[in-house]
mmCIF file of C-alpha atoms and ligand atoms in Angstrom:
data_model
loop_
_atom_site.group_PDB
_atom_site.id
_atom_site.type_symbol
_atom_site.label_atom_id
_atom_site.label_comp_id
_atom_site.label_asym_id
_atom_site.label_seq_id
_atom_site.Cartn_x
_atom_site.Cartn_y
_atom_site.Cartn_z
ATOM 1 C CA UNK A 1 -41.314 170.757 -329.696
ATOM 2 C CA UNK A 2 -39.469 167.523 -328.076
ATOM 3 C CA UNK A 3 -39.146 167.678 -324.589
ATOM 4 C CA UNK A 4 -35.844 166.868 -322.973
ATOM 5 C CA UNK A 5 -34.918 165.267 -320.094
ATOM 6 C CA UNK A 6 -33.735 167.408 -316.818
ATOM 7 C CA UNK A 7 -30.956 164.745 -315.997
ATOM 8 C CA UNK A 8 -29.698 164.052 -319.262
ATOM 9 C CA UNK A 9 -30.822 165.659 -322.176
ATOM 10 C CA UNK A 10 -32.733 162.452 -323.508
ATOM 11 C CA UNK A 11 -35.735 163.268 -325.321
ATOM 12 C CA UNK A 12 -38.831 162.168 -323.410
ATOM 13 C CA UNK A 13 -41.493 159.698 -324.702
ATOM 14 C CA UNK A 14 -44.359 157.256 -323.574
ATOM 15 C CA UNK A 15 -44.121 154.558 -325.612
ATOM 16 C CA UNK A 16 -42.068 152.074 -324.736
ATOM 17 C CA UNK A 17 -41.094 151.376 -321.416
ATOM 18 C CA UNK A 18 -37.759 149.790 -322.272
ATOM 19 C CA UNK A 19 -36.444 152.221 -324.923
ATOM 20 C CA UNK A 20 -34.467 155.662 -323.262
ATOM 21 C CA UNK A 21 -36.152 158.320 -322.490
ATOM 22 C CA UNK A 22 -39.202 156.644 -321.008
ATOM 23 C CA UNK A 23 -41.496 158.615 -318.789
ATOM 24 C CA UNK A 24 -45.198 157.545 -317.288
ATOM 25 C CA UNK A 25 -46.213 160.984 -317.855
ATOM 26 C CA UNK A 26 -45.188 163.593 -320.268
ATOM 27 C CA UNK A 27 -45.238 166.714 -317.696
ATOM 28 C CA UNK A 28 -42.493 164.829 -316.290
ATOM 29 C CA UNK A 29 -39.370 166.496 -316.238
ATOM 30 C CA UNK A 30 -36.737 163.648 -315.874
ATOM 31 C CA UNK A 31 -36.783 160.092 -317.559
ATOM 32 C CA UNK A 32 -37.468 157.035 -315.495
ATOM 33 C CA UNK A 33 -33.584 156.298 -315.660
ATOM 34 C CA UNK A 34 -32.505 159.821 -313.988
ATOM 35 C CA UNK A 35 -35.575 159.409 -311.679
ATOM 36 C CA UNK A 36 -34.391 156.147 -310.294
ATOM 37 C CA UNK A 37 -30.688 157.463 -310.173
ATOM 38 C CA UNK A 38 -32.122 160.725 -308.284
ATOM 39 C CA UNK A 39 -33.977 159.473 -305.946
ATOM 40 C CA UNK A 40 -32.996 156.135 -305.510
ATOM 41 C CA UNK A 41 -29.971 155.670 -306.746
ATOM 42 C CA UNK A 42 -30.368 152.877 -308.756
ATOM 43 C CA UNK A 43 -30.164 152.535 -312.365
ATOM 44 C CA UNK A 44 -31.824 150.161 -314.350
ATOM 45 C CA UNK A 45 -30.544 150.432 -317.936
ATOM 46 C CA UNK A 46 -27.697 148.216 -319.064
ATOM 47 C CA UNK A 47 -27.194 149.950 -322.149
ATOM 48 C CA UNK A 48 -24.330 152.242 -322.504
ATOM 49 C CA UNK A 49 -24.429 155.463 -324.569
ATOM 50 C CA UNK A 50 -21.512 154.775 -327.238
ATOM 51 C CA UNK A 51 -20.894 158.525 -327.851
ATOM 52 C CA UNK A 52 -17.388 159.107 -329.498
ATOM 53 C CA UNK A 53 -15.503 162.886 -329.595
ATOM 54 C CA UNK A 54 -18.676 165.404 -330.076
ATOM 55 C CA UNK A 55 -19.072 167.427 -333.352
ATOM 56 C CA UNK A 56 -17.920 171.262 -332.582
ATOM 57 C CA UNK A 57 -18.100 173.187 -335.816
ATOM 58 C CA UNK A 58 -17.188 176.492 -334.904
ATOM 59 C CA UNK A 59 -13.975 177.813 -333.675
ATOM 60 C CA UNK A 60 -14.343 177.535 -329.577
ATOM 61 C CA UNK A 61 -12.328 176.709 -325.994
ATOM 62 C CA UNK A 62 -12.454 173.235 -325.330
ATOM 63 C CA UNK A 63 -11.912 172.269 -322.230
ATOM 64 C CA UNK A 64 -10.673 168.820 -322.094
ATOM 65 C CA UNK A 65 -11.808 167.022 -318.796
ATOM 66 C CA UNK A 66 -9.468 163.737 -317.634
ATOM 67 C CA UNK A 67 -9.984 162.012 -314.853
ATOM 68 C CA UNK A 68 -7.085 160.741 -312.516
ATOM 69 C CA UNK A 69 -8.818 157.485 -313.100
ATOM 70 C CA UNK A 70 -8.189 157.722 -317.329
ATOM 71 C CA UNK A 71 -4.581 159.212 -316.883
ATOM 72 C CA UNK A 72 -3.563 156.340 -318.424
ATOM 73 C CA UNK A 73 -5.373 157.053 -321.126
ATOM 74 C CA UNK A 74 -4.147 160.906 -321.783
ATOM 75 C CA UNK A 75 -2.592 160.241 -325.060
ATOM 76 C CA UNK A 76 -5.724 158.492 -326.488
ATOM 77 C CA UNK A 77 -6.997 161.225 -328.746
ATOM 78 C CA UNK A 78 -4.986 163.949 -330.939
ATOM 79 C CA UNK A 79 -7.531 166.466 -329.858
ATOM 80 C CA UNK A 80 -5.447 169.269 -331.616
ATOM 81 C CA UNK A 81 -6.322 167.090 -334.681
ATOM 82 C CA UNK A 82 -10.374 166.978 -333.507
ATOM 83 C CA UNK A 83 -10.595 170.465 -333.135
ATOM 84 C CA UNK A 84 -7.859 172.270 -335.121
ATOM 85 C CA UNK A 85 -8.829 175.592 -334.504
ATOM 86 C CA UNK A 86 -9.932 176.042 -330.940
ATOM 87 C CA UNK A 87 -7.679 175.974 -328.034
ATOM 88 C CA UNK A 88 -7.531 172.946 -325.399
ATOM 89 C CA UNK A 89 -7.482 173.413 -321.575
ATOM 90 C CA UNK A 90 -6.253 170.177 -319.941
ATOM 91 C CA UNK A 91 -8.272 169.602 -316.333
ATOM 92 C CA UNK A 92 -7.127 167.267 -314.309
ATOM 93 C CA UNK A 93 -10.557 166.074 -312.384
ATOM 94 C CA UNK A 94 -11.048 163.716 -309.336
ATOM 95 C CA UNK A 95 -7.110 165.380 -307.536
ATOM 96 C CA UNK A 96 -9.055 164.814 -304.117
ATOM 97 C CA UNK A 97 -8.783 160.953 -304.756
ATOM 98 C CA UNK A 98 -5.079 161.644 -304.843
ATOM 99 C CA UNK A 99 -2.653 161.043 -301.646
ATOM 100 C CA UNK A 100 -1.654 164.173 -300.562
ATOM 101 C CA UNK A 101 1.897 163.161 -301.041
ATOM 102 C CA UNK A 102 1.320 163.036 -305.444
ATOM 103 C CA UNK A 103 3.499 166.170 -306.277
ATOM 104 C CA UNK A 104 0.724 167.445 -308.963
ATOM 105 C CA UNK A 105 3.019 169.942 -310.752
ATOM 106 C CA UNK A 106 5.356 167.199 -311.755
ATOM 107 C CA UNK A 107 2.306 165.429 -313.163
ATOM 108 C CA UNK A 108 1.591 168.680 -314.902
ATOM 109 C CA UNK A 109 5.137 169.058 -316.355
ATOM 110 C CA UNK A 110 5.311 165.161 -317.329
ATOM 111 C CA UNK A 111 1.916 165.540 -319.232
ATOM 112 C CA UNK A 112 3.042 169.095 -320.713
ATOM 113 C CA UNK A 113 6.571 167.679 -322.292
ATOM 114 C CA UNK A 114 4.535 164.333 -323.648
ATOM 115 C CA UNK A 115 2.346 166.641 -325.369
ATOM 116 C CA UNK A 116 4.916 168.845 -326.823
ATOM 117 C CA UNK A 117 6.783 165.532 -328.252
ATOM 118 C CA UNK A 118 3.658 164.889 -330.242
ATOM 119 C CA UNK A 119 3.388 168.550 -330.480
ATOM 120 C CA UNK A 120 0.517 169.007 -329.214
ATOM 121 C CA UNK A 121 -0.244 171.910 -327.365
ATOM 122 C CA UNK A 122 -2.625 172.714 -324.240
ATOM 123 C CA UNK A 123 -2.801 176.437 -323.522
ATOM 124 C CA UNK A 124 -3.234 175.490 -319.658
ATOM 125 C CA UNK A 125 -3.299 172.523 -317.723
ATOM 126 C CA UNK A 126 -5.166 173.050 -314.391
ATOM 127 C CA UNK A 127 -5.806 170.421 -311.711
ATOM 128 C CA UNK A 128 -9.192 170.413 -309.668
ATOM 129 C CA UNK A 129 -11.487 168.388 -307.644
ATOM 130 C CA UNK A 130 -15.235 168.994 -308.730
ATOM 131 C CA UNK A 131 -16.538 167.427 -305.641
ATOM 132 C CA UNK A 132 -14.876 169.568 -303.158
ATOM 133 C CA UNK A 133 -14.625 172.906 -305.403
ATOM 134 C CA UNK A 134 -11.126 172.538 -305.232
ATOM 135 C CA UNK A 135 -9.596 174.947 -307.831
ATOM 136 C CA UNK A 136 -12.643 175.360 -309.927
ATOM 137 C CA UNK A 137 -11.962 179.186 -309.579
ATOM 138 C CA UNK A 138 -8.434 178.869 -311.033
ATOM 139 C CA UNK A 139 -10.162 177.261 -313.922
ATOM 140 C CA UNK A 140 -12.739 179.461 -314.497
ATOM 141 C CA UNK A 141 -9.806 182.487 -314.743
ATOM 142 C CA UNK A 142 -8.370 180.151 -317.326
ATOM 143 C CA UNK A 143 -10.992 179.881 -319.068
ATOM 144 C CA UNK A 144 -11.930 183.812 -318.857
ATOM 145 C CA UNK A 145 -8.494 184.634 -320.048
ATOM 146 C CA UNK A 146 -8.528 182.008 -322.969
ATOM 147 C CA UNK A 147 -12.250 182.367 -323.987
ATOM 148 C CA UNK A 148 -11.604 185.223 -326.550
ATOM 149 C CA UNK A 149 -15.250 185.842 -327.284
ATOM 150 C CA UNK A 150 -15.694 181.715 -328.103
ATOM 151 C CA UNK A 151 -17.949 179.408 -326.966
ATOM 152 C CA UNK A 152 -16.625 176.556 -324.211
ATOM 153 C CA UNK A 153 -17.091 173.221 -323.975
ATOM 154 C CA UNK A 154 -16.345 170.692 -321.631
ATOM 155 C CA UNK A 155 -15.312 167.506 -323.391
ATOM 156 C CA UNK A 156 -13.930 163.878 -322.438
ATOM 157 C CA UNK A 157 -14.309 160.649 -321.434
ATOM 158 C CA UNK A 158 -17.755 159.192 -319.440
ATOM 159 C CA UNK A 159 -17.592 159.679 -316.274
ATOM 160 C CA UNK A 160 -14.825 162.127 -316.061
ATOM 161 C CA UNK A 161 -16.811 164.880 -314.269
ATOM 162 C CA UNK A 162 -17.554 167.222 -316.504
ATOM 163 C CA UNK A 163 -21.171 167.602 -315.639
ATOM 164 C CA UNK A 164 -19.790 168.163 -311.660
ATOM 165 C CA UNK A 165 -18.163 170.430 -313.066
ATOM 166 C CA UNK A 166 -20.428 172.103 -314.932
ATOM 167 C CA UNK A 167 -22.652 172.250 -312.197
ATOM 168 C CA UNK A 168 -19.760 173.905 -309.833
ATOM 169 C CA UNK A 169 -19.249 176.100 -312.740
ATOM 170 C CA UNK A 170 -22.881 177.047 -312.641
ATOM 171 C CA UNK A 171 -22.631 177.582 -308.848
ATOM 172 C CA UNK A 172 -20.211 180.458 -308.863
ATOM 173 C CA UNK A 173 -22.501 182.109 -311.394
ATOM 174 C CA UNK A 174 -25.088 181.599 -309.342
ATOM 175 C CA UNK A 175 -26.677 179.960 -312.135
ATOM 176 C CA UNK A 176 -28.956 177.069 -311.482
ATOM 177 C CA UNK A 177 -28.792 173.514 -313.934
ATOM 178 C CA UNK A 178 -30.602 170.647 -313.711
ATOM 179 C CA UNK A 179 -27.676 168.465 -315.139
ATOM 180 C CA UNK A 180 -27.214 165.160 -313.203
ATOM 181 C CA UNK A 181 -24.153 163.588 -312.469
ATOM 182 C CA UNK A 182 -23.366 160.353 -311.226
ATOM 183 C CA UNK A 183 -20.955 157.031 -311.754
ATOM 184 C CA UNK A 184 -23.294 155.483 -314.663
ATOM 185 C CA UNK A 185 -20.752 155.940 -317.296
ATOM 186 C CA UNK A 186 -22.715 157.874 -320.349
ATOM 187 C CA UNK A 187 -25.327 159.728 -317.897
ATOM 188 C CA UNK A 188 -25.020 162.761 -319.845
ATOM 189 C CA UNK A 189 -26.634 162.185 -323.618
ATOM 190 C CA UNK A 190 -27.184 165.532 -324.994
ATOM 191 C CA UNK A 191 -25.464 168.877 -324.424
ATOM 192 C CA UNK A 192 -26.508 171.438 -321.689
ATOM 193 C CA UNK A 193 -25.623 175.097 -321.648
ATOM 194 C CA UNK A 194 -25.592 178.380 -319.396
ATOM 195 C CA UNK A 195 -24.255 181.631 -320.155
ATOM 196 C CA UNK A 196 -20.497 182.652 -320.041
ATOM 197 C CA UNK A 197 -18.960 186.013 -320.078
ATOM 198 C CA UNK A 198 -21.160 186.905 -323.087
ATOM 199 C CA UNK A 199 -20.894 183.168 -324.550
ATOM 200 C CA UNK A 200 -21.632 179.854 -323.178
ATOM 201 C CA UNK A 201 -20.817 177.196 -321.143
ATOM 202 C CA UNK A 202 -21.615 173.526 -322.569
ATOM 203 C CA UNK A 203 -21.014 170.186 -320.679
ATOM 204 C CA UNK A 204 -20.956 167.495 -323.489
ATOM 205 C CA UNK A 205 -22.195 163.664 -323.457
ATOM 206 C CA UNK A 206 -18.741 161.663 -322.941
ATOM 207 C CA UNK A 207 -16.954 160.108 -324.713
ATOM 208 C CA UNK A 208 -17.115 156.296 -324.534
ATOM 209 C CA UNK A 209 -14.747 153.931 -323.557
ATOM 210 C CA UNK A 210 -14.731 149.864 -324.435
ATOM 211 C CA UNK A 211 -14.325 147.717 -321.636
ATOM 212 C CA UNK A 212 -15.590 149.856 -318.752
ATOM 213 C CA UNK A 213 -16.837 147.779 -315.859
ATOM 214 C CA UNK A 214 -20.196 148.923 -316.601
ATOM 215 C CA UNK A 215 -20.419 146.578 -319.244
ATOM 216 C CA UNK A 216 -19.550 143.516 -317.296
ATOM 217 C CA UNK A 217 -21.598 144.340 -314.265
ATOM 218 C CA UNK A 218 -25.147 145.603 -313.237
ATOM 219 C CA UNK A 219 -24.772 149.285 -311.859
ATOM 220 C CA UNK A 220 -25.867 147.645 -307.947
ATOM 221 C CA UNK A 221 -22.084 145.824 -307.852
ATOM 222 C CA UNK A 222 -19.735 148.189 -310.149
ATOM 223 C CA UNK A 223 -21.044 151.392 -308.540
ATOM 224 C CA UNK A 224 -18.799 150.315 -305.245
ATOM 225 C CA UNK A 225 -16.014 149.726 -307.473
ATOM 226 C CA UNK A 226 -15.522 152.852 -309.350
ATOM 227 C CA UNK A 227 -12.838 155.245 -307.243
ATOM 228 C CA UNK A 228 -14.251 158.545 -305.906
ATOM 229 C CA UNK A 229 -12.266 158.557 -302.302
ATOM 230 C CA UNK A 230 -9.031 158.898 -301.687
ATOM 231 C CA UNK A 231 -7.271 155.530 -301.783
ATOM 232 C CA UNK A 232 -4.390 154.603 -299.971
ATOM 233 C CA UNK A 233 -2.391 152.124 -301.956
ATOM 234 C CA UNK A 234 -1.999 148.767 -300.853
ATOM 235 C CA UNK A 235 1.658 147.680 -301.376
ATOM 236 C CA UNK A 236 2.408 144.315 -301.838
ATOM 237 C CA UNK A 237 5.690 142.686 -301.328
ATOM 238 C CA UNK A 238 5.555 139.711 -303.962
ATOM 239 C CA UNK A 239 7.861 137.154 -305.078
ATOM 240 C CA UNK A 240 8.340 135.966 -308.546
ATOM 241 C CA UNK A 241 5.698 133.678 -309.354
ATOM 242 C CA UNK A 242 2.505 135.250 -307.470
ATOM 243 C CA UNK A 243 -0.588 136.351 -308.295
ATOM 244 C CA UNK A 244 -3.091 138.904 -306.944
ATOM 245 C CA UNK A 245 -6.477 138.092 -307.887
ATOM 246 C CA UNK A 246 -9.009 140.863 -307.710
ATOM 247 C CA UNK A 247 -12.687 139.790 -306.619
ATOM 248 C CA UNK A 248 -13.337 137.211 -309.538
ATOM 249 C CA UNK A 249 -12.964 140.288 -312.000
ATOM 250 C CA UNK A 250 -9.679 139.578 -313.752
ATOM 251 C CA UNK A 251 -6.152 138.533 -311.798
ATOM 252 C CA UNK A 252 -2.321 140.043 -311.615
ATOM 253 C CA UNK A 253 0.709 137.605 -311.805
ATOM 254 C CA UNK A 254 3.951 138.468 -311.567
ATOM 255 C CA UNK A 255 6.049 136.541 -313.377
ATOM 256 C CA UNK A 256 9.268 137.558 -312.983
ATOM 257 C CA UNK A 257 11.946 140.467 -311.965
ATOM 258 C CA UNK A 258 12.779 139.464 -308.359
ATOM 259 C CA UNK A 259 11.618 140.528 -305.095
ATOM 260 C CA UNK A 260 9.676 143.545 -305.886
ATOM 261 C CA UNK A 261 6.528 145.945 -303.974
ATOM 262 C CA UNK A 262 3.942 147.039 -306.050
ATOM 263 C CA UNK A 263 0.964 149.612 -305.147
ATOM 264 C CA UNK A 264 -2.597 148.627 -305.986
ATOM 265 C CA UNK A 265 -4.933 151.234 -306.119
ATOM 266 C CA UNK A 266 -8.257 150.230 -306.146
ATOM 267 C CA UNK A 267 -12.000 150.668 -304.121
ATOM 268 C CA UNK A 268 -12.038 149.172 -300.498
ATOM 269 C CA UNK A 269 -14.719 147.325 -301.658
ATOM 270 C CA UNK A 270 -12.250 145.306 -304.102
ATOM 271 C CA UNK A 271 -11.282 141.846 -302.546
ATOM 272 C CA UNK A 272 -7.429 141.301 -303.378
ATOM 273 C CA UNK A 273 -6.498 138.115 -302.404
ATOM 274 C CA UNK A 274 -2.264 137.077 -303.042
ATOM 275 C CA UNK A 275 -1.466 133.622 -304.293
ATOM 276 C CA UNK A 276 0.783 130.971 -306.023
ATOM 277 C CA UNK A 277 0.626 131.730 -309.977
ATOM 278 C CA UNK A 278 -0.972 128.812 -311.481
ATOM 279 C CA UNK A 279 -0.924 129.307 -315.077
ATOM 280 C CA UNK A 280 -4.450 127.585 -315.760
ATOM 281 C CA UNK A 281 -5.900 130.002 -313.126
ATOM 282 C CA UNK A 282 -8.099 127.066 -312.303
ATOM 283 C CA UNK A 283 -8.059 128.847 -308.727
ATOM 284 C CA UNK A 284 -9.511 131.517 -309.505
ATOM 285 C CA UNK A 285 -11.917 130.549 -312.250
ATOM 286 C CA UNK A 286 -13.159 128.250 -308.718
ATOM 287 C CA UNK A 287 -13.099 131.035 -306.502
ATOM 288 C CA UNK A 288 -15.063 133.045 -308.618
ATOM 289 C CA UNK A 289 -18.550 131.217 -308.064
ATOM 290 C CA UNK A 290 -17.629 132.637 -304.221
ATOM 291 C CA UNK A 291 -16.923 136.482 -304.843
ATOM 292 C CA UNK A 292 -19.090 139.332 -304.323
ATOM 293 C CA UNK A 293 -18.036 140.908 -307.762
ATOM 294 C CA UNK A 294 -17.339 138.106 -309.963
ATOM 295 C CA UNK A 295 -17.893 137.995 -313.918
ATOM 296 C CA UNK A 296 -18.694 134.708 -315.135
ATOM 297 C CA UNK A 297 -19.607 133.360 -318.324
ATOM 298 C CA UNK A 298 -17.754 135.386 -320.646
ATOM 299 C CA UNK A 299 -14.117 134.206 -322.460
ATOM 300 C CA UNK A 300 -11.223 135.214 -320.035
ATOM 301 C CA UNK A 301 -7.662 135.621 -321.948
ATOM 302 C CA UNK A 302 -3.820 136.159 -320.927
ATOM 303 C CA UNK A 303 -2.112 139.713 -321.405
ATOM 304 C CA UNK A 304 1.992 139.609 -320.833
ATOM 305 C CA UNK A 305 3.614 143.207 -320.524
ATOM 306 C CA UNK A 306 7.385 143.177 -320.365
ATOM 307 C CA UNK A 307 8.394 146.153 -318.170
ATOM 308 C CA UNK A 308 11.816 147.820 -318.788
ATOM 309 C CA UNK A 309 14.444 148.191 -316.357
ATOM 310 C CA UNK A 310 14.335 152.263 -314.273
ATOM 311 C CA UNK A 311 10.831 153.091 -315.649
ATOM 312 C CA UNK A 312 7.534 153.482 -313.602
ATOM 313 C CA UNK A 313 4.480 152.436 -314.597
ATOM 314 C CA UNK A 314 1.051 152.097 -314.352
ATOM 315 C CA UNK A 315 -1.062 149.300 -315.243
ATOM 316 C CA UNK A 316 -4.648 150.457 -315.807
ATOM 317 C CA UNK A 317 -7.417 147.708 -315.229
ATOM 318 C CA UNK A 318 -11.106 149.208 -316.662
ATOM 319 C CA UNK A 319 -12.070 151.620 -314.542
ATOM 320 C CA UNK A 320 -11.284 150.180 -311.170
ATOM 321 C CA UNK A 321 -7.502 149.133 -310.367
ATOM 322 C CA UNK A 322 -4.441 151.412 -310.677
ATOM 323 C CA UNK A 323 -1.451 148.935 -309.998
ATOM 324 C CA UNK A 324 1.802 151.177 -310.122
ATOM 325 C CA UNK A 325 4.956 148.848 -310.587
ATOM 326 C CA UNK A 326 8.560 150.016 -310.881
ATOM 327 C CA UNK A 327 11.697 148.459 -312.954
ATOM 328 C CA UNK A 328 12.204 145.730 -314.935
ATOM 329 C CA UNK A 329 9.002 142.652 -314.880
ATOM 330 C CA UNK A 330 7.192 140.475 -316.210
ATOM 331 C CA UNK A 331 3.653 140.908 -315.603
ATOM 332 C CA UNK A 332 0.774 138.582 -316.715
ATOM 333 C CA UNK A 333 -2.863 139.915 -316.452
ATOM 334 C CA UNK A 334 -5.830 137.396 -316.805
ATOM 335 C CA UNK A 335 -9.293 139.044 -317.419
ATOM 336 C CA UNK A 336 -12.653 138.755 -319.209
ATOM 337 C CA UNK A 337 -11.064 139.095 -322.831
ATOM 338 C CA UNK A 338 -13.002 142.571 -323.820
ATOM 339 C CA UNK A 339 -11.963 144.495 -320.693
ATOM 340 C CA UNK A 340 -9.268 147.728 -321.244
ATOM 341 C CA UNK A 341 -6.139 146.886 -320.068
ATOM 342 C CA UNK A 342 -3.341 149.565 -320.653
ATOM 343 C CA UNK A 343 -0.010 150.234 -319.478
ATOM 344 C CA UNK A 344 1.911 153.760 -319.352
ATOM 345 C CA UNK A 345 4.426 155.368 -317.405
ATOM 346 C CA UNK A 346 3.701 156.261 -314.180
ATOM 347 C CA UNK A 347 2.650 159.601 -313.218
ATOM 348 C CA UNK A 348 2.970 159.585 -309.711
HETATM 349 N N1 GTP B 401 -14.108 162.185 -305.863
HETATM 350 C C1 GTP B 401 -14.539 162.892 -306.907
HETATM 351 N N2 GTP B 401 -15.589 162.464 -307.613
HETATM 352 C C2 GTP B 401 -15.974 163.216 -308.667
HETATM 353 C C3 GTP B 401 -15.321 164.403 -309.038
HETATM 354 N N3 GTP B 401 -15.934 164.893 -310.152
HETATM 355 C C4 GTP B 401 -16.928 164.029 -310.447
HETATM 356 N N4 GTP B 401 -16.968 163.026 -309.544
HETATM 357 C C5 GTP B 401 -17.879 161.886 -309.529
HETATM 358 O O1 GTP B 401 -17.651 161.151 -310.718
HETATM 359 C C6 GTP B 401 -18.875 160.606 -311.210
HETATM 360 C C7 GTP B 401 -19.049 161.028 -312.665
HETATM 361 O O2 GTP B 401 -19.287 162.427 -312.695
HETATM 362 P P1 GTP B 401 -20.113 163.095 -313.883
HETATM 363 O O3 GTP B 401 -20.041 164.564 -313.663
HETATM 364 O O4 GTP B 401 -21.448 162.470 -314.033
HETATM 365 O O5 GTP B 401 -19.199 162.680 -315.111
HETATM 366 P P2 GTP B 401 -19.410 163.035 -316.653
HETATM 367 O O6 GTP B 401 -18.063 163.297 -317.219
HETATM 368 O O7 GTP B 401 -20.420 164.112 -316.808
HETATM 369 O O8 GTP B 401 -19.968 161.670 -317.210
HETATM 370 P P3 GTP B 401 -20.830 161.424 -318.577
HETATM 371 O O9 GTP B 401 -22.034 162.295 -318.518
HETATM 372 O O10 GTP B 401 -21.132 159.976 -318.511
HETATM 373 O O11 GTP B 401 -19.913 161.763 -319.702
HETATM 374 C C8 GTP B 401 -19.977 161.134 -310.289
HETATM 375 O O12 GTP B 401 -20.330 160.118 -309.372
HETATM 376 C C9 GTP B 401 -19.330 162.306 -309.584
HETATM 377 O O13 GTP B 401 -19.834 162.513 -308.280
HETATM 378 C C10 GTP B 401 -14.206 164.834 -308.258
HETATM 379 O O14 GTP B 401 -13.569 165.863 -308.468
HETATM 380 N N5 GTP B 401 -13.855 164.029 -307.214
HETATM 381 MG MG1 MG B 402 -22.171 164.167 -317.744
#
């Protein structure tokens, strides 16, 4: 029989050194990739599992797992559409990066009433914080109360937690899992399972998302950009006609819509730097050459988002800037031309 990877679920070999799954020795039990990431924290690979919505055949609970980070993203898949006969559970991951301040029931009830308009229908929608075991028991009710004798599986985007969670799951059953987590988007490449009230549990390989900053950078310089603290915002106060460039990563200009503050969630690690807009961004494309996390040599284009007057919004930059604007704008965004970019309405 194959053996599998601890850490992942890859299955092991000893041929080639640069192909997944590589080990030295076969009575290994993790790949050289989950080794590094282990022990070391550092991951070598550059290739990113492309995994889209897994396969679930049989009538289960899916437990859909979103990351504050990807609310922007919520409406991305019909899921009632991918899995027509099972119930969804919305969690809410990553709440402990939150200010305290972000009323998370309104969240809940905005996300509930978008859903319904598309009518689409989560049987619960529970917030939680993996890392800190914050709520994980309120889930696990929800899940025990919707499970009905079905299997469950955690599904959703990389990186979204679902294999913290998993483990935390695990935890309370005093059930021990091997699964690794971590901020390498696509850690998680085959499915791993424990025993549930009669069924099972099953954390899922995520589901991947174009333009994550993984594919720009090596894991060494995004890995300090990816959020998992609490950030404060910083507000700035800008005038029409500035610009906020971010590291040499991609840059924010506000075009026009008066005097305005906007918020800018991002690491601490991200350099923001405010400036005159220049629409040739010859500035930045200099200042680049001098930034710690800089992406160079790929095509760079212009995005322009109108924003309408008494809305709030969030615009969504990869996976590493929230920037939360209100009211009518013009906003211009210039980045590397394959990186997400989305805007939504705010949710806090
Ligand atoms: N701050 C914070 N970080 C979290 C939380 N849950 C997960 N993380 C971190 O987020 C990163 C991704 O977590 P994983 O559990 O590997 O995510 P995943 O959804 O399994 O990712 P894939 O296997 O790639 O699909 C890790 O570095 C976790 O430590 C949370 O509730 N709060
Ligand atoms: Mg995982």
């Amino acid at each position: 029989m194959l053996k599998r990877c601890s850490g992942c679920g890859v299955v092991l070999q000893d041929a080639n050194e640069t192909k997944p799954g590589y080990v030295k020795d076969l009575n290994h039990d993790l790949c050289l990739d989950c080794f590094n990431l282990k022990h070391y924290s550092k991951v070598n690979s550059v290739t990113i599992h492309t995994g889209d919505m897994p396969q679930i055949k049989e009538e289960a609970l899916i437990v859909y797992v979103l990351s504050v980070n990807h609310l922007n993203l919520r409406l991305k898949y019909r899921l009632d559409r991918h899995f027509p006969n099972s119930p969804v559970i919305l969690v809410i991951n990553h709440i402990d990066t939150l200010e305290p301040s972000v009323n998370l029931n309104r969240m809940i009830e905005r996300i509930r009433q978008e859903a319904n308009k598309l009518q689409m229908k989560f049987v619960d929608v529970v917030p939680v914080s993996a890392l800190q075991d914050k709520y994980v028991d309120v889930l696990m009710a929800s899940i025990e109360h919707h499970q009905k004798q079905r299997n469950v599986y955690l599904v959703g985007f990389q990186n979204s937690g679902k294999s913290l969670l998993f483990k935390r799951i695990a935890s309370h059953l005093n059930i021990e899992t091997t699964v690794l987590s971590g901020k390498k988007p696509g850690l998680t490449l085959a499915d791993f399972e424990i025993p549930f009230n009669q069924n099972k549990l099953v954390d899922t390989p995520g589901i991947y998302l174009p333009g994550s900053i993984a594919s720009f950078l090596p894991y060494d310089s995004y890995k300090d950009l990816i959020i998992e603290t609490r950030v404060k915002p910083k507000i700035y106060q800008l005038n029409e006609q500035q610009s906020l460039f971010f590291g040499g990563i991609f840059a924010v200009s506000y075009l026009d819509g008066g005097f305005k503050g906007i918020a800018c969630y991002a690491s601490p690690a991200m350099q923001i730097h405010r400036t005159k807009y220049d629409p040739t961004y010859e500035k930045f494309n200099q200042l680049q050459t001098t930034m710690k996390h800089t992406i160079i040599g790929v095509n760079f284009i212009k995005q322009t988002y109108r924003l309408q007057p008494n809305l709030a919004y969030e615009l969504a930059i990869s996976d590493v800037a929230m920037i939360h604007i209100k009211g009518k704008a013009t906003i211009e965004v210039y980045l590397p031309e394959t990186m997400r970019v989305t805007l939504e309405e705010a949710l806090y």
